[in-house]
mmCIF file with all atom_site columns, C-alpha atoms in Angstrom:
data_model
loop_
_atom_site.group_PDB
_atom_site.id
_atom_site.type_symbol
_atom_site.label_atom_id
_atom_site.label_alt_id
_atom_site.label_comp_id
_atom_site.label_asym_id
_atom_site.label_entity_id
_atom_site.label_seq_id
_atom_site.pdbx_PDB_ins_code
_atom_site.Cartn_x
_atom_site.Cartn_y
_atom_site.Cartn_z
_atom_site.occupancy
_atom_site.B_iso_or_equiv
_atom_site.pdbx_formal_charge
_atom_site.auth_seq_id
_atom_site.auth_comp_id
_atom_site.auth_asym_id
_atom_site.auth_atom_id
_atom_site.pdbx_PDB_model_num
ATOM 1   C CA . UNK A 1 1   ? -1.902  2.040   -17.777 1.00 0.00 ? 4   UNK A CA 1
ATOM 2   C CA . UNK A 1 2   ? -2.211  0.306   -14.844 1.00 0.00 ? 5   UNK A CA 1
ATOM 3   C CA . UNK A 1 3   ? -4.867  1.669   -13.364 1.00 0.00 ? 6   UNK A CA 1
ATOM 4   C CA . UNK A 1 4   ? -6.997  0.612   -16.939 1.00 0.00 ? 7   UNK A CA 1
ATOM 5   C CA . UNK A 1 5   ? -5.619  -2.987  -16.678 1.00 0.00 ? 8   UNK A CA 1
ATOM 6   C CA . UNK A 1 6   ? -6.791  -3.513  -13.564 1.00 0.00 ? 9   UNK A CA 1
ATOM 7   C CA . UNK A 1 7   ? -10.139 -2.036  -14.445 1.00 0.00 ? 10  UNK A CA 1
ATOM 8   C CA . UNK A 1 8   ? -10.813 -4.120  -17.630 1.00 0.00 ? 11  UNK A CA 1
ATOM 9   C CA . UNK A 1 9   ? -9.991  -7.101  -15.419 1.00 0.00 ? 12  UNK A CA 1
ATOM 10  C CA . UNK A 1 10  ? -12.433 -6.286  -13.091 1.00 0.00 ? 13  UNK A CA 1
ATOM 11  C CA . UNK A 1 11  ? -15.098 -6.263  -15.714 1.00 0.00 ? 14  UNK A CA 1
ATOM 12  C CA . UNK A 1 12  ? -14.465 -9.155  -16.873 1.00 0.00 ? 15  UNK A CA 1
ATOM 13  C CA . UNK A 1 13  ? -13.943 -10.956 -13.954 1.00 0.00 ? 16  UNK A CA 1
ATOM 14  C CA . UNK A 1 14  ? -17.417 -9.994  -12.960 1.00 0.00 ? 17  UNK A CA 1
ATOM 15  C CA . UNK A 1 15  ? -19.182 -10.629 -16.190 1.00 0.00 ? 18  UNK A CA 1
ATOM 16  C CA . UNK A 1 16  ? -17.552 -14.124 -15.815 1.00 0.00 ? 19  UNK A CA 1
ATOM 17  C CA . UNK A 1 17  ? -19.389 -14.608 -12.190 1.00 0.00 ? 20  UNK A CA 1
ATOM 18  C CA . UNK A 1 18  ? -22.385 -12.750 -12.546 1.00 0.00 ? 21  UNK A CA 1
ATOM 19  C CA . UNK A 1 19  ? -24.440 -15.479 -13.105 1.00 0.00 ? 22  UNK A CA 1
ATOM 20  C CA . UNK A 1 20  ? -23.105 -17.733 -10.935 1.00 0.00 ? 23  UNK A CA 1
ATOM 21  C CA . UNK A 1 21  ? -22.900 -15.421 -7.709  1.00 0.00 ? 24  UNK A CA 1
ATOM 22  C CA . UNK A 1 22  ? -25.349 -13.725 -6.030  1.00 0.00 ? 25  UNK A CA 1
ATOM 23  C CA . UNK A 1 23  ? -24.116 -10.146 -5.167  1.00 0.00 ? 26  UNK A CA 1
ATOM 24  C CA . UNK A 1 24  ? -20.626 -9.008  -5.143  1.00 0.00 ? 27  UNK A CA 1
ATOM 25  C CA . UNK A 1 25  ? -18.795 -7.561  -2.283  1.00 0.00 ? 28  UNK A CA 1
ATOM 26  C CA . UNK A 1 26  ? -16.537 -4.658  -3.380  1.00 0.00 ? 29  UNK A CA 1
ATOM 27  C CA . UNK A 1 27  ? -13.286 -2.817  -1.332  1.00 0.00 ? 30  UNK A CA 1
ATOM 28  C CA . UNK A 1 28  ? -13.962 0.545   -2.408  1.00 0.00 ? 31  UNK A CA 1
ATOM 29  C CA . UNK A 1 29  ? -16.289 2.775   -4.541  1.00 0.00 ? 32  UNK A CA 1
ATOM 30  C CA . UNK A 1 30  ? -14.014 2.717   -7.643  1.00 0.00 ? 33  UNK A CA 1
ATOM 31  C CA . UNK A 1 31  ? -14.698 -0.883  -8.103  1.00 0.00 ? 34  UNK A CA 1
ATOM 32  C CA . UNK A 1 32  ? -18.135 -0.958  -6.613  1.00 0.00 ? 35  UNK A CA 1
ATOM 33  C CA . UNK A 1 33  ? -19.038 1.332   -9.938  1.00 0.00 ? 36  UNK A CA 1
ATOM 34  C CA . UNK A 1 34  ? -17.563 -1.458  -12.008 1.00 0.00 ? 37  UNK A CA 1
ATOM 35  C CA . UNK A 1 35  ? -19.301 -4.265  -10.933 1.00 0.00 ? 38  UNK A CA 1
ATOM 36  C CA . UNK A 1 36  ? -22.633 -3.144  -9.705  1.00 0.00 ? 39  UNK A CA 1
ATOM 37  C CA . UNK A 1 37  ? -23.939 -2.913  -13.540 1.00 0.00 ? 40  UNK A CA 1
ATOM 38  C CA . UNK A 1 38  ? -22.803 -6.892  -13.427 1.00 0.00 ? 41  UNK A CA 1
ATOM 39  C CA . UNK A 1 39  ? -24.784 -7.729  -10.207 1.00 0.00 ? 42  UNK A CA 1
ATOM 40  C CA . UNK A 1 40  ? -25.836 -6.571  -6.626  1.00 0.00 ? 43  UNK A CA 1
ATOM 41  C CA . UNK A 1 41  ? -22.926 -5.137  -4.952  1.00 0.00 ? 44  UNK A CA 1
ATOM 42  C CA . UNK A 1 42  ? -22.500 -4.222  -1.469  1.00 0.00 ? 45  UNK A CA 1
ATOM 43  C CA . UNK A 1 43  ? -19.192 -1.839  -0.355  1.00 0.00 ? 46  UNK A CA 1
ATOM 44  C CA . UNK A 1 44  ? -17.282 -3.246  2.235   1.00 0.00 ? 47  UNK A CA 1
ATOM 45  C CA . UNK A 1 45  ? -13.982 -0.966  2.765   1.00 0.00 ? 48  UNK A CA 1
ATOM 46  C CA . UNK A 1 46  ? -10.641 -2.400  4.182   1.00 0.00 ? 49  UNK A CA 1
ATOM 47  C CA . UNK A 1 47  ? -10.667 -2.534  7.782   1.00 0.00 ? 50  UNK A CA 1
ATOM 48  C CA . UNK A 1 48  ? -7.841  -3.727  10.788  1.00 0.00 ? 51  UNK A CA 1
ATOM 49  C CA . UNK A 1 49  ? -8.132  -4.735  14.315  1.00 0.00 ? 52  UNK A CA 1
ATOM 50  C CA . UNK A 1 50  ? -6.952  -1.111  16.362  1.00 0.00 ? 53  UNK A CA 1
ATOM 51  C CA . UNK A 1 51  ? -6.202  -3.186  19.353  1.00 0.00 ? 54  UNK A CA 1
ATOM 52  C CA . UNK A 1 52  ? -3.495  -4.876  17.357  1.00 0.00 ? 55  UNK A CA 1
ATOM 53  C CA . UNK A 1 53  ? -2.526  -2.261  15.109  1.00 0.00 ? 56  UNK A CA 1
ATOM 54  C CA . UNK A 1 54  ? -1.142  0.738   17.623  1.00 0.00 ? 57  UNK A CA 1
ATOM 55  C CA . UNK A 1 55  ? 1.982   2.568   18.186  1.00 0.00 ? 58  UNK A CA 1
ATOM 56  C CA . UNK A 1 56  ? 4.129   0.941   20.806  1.00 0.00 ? 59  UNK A CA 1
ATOM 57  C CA . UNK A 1 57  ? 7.817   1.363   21.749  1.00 0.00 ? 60  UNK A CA 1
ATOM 58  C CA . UNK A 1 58  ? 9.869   -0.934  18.968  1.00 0.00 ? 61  UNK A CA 1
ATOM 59  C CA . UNK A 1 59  ? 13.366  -1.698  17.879  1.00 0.00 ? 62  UNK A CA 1
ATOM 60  C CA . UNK A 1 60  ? 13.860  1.109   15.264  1.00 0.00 ? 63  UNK A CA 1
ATOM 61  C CA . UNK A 1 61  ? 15.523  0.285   12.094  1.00 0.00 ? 64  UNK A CA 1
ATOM 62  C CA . UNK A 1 62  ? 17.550  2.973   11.891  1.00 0.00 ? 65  UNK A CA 1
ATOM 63  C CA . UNK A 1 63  ? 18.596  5.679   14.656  1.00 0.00 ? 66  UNK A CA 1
ATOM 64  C CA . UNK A 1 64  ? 17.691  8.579   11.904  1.00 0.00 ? 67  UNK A CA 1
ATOM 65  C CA . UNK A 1 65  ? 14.048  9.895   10.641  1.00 0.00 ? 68  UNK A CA 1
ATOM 66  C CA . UNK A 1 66  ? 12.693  6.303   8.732   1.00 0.00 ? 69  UNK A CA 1
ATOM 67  C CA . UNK A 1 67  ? 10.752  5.916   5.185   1.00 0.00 ? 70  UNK A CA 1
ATOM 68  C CA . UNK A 1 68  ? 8.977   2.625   5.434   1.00 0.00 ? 71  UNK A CA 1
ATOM 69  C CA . UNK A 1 69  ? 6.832   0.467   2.723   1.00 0.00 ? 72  UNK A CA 1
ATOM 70  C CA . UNK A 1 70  ? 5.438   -3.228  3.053   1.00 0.00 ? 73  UNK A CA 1
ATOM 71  C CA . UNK A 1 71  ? 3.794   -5.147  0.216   1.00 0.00 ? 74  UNK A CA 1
ATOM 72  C CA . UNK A 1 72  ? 4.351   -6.373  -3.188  1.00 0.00 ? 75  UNK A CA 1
ATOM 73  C CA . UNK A 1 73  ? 7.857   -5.613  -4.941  1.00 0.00 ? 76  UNK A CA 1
ATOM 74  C CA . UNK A 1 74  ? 5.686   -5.539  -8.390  1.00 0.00 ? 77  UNK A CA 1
ATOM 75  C CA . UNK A 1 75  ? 5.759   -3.027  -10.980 1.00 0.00 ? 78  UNK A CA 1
ATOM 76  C CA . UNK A 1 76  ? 2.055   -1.659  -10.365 1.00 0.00 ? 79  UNK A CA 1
ATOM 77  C CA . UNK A 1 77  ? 3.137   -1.219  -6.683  1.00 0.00 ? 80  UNK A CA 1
ATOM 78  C CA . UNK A 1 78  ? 6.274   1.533   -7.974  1.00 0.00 ? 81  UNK A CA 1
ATOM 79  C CA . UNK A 1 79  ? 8.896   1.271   -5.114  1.00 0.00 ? 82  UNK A CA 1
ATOM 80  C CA . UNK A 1 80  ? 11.275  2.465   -6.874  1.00 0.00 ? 83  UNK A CA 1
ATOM 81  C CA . UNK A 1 81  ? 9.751   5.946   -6.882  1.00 0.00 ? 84  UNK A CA 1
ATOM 82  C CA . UNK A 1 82  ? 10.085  5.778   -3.099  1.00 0.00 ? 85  UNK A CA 1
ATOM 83  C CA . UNK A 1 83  ? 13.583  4.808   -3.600  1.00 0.00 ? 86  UNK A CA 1
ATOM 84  C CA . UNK A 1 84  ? 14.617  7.297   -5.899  1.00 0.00 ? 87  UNK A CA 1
ATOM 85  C CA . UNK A 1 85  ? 12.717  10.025  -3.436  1.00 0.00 ? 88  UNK A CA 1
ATOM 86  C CA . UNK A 1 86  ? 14.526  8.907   -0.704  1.00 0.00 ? 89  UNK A CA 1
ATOM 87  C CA . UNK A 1 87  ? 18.028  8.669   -2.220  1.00 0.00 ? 90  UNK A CA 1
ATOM 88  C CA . UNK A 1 88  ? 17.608  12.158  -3.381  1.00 0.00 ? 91  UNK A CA 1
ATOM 89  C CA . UNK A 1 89  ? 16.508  13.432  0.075   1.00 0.00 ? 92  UNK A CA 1
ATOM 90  C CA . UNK A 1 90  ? 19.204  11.269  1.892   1.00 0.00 ? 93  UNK A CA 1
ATOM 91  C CA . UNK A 1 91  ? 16.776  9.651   3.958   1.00 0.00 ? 94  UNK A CA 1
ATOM 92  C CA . UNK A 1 92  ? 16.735  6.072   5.205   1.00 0.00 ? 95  UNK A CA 1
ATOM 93  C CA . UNK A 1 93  ? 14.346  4.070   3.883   1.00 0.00 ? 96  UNK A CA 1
ATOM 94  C CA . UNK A 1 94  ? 13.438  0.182   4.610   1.00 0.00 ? 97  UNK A CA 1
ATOM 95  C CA . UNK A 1 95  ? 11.309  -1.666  2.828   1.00 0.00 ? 98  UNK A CA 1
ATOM 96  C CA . UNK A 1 96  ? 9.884   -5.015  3.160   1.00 0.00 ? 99  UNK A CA 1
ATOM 97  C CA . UNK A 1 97  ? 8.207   -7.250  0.781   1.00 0.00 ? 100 UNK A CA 1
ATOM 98  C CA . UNK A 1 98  ? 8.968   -9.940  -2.105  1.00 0.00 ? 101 UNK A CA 1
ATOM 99  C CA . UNK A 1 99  ? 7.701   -10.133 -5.694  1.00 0.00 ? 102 UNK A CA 1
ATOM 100 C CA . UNK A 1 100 ? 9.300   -9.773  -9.261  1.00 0.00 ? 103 UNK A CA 1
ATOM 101 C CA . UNK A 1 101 ? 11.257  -7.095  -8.309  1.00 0.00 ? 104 UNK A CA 1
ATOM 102 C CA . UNK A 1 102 ? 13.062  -7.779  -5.044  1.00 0.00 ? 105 UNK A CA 1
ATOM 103 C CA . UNK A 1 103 ? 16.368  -9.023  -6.835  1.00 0.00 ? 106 UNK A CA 1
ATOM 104 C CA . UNK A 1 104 ? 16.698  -5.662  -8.431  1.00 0.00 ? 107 UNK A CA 1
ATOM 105 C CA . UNK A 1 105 ? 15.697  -3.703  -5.392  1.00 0.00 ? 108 UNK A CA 1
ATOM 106 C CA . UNK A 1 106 ? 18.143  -6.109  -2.808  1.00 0.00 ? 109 UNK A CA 1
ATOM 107 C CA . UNK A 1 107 ? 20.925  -5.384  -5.334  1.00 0.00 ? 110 UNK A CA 1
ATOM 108 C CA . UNK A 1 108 ? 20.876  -1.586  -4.255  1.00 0.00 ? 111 UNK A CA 1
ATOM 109 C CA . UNK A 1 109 ? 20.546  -2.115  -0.233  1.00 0.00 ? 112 UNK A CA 1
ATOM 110 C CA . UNK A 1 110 ? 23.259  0.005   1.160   1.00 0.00 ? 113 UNK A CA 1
ATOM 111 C CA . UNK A 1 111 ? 23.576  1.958   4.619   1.00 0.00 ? 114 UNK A CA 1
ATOM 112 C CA . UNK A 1 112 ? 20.472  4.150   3.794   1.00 0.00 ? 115 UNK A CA 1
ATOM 113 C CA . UNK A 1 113 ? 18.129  1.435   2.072   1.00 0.00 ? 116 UNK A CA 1
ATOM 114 C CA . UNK A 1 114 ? 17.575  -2.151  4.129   1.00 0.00 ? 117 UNK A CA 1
ATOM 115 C CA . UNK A 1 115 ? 15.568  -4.608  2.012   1.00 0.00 ? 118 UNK A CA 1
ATOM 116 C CA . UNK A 1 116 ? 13.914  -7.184  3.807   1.00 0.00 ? 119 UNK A CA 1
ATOM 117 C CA . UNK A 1 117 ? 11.775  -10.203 2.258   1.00 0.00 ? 120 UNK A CA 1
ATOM 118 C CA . UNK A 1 118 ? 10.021  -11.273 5.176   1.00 0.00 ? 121 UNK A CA 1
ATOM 119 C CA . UNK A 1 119 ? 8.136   -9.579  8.157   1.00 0.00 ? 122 UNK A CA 1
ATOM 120 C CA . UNK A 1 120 ? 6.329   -11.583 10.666  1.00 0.00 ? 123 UNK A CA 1
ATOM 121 C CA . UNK A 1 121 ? 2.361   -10.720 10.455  1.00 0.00 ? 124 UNK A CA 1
ATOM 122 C CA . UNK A 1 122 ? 1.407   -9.115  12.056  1.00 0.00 ? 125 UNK A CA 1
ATOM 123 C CA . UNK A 1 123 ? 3.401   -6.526  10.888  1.00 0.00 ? 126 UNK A CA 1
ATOM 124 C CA . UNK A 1 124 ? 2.984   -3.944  14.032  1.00 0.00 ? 127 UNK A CA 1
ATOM 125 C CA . UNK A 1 125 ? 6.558   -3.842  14.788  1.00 0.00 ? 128 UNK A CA 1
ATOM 126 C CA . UNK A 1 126 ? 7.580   -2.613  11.211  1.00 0.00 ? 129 UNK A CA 1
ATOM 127 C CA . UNK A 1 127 ? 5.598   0.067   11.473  1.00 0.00 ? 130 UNK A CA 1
ATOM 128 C CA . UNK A 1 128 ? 6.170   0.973   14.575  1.00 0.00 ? 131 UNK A CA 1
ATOM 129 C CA . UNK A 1 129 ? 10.061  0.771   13.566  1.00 0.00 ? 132 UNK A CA 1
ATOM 130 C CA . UNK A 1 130 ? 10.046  3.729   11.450  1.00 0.00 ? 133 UNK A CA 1
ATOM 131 C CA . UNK A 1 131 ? 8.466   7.434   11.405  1.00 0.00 ? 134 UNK A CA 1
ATOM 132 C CA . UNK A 1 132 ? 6.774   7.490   7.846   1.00 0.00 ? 135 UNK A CA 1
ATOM 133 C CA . UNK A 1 133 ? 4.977   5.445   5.861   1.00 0.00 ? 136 UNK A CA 1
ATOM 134 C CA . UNK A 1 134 ? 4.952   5.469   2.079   1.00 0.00 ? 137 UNK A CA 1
ATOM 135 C CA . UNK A 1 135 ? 2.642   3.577   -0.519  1.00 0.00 ? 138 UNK A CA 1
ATOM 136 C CA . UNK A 1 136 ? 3.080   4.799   -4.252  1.00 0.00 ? 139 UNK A CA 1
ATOM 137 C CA . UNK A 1 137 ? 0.833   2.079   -5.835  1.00 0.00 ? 140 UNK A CA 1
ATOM 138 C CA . UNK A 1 138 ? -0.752  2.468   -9.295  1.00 0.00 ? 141 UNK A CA 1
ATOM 139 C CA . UNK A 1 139 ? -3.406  0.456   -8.629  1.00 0.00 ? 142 UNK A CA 1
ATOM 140 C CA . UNK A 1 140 ? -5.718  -0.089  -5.666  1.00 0.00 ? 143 UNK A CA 1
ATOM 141 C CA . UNK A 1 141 ? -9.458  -0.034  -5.243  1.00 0.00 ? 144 UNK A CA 1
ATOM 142 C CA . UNK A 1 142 ? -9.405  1.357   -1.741  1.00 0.00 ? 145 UNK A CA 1
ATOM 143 C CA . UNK A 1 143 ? -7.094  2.916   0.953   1.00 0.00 ? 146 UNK A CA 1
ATOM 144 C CA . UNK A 1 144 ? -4.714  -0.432  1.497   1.00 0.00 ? 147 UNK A CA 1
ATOM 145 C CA . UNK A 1 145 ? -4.802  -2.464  4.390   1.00 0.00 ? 148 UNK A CA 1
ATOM 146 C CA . UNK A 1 146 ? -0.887  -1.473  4.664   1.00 0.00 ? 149 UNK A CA 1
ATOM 147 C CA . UNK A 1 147 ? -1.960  2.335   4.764   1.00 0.00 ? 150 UNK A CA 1
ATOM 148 C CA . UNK A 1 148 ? -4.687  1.619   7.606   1.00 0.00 ? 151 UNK A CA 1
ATOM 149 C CA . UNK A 1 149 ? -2.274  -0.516  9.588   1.00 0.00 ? 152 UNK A CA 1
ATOM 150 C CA . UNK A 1 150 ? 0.247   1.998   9.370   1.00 0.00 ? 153 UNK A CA 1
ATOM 151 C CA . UNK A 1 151 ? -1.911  4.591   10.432  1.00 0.00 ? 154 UNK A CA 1
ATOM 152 C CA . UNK A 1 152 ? -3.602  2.708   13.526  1.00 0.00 ? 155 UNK A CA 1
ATOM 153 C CA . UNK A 1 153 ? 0.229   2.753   14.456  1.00 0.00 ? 156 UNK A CA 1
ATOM 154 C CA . UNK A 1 154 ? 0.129   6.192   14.277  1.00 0.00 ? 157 UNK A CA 1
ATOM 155 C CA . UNK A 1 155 ? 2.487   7.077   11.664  1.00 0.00 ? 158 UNK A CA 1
ATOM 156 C CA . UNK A 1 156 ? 1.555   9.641   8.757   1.00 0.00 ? 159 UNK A CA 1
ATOM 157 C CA . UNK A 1 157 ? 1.165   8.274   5.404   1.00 0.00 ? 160 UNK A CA 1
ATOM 158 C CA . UNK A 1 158 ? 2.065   9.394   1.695   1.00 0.00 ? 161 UNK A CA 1
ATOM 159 C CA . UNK A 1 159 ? -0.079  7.227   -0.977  1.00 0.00 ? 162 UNK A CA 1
ATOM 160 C CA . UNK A 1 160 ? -0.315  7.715   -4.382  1.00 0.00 ? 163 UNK A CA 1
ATOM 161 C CA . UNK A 1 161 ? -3.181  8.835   -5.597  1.00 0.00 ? 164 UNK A CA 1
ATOM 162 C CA . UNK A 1 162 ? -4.995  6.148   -7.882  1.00 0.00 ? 165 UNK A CA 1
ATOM 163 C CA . UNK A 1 163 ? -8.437  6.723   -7.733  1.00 0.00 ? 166 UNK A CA 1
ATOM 164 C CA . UNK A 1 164 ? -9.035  4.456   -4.803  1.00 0.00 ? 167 UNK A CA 1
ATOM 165 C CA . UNK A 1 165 ? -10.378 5.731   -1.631  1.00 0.00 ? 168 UNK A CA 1
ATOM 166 C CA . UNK A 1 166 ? -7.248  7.946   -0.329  1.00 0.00 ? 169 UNK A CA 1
ATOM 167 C CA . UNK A 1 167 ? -9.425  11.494  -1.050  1.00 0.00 ? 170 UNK A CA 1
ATOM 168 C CA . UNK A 1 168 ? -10.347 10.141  2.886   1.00 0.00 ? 171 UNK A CA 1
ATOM 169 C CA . UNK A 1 169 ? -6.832  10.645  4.066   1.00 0.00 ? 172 UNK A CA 1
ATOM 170 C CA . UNK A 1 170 ? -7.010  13.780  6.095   1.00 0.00 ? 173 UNK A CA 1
ATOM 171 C CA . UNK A 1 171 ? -4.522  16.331  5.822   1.00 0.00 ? 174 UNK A CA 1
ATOM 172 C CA . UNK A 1 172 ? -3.235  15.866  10.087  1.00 0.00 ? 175 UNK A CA 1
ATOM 173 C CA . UNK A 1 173 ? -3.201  11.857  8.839   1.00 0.00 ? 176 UNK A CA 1
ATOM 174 C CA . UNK A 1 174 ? -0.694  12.440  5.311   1.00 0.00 ? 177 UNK A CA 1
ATOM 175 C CA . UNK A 1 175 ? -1.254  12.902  1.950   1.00 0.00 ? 178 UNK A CA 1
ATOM 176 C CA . UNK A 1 176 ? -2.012  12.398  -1.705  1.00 0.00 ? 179 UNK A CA 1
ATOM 177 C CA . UNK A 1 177 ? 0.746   12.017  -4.225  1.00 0.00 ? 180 UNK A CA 1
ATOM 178 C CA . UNK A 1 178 ? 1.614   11.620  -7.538  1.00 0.00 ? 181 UNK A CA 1
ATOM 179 C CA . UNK A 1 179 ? 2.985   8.310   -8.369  1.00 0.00 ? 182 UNK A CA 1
ATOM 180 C CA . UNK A 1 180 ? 6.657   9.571   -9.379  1.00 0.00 ? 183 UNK A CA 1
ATOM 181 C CA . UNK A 1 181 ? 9.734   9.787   -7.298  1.00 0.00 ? 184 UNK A CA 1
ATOM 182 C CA . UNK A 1 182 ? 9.707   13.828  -7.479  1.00 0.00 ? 185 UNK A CA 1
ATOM 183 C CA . UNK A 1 183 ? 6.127   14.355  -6.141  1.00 0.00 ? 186 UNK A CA 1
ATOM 184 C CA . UNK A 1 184 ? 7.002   11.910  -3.580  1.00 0.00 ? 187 UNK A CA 1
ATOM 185 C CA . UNK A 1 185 ? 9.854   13.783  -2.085  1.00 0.00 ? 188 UNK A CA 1
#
């Protein structure tokens, strides 16, 4: 559902601005096939800085193997999944973020789960803080700047698989999941 919201917004977005822009600049090859019959699109895929974002030596959040997520505590971006996978697995998790949802997912912070709303950018020591990093999203348009940062740190990844770009996660990088909390575990 989400993925065909965001979609029909993107068409109309760019029917809106097609004649009053030039070209287009898309994040990935999903949305690049949306637009392009709008206007002249070029592809320009997410990229980060990998002399910033590397592993170093960091405070760890917790002394045990670490689940991590940054980003948006929306619905589209499904942390609960990742909550509910890690519960079940009795794994530590920490996640960092704010949106419409962080008052429901701060009420059920315990000794396993530490919710934080703010992270100073940029976020290298997060990632660097934990062992695994987990992005369940609904929606994107390419492999997310989180997932790239978190990999330039070095850490696998697990991203749900919504017809972005993450077919060009490699299997010694992470891997592809379905959305719910059961293919995530």
């Amino acid at each position: 559902v989400y993925g065909e919201i965001g979609r029909g917004l993107t068409k109309f977005f760019a029917k809106m601005h097609a004649n009053r822009s030039k070209r287009y600049i898309a994040v990935g090859r999903t949305v690049k096939r949306i637009i392009e019959k709008y206007n002249e699109t070029e592809l320009m895929n997410n990229c980060i800085d990998p002399q910033l974002f590397r592993a170093l030596k960091t405070e760890r959040y917790f002394d045990d193997f670490t689940v991590g997520y940054i980003g948006r505590f929306d619905p589209e971006k499904n942390v609960f999944s990742v909550i509910r996978a890690c519960e079940q697995l009795k794994v530590k998790l920490v996640v960092c973020g704010s949106g419409v949802k962080y008052n429901s997912i701060k009420k059920l912070e315990n000794d396993s789960l530490k919710v934080l709303n703010w992270c100073k950018y940029p976020p290298i020591e997060f990632y660097n803080g934990i062992d695994l990093f987990v992005s369940p999203t609904y929606v994107e348009a390419n492999i997310s700047r989180t997932v790239l940062e978190a990999m330039a740190c070095e850490k696998p990844v697990i991203v749900g698989g919504c017809g972005g770009e993450e077919k060009k996660i490699k299997p010694e990088w992470g891997m592809v999941s379905k959305q719910d909390a059961t293919s995530i575990k």
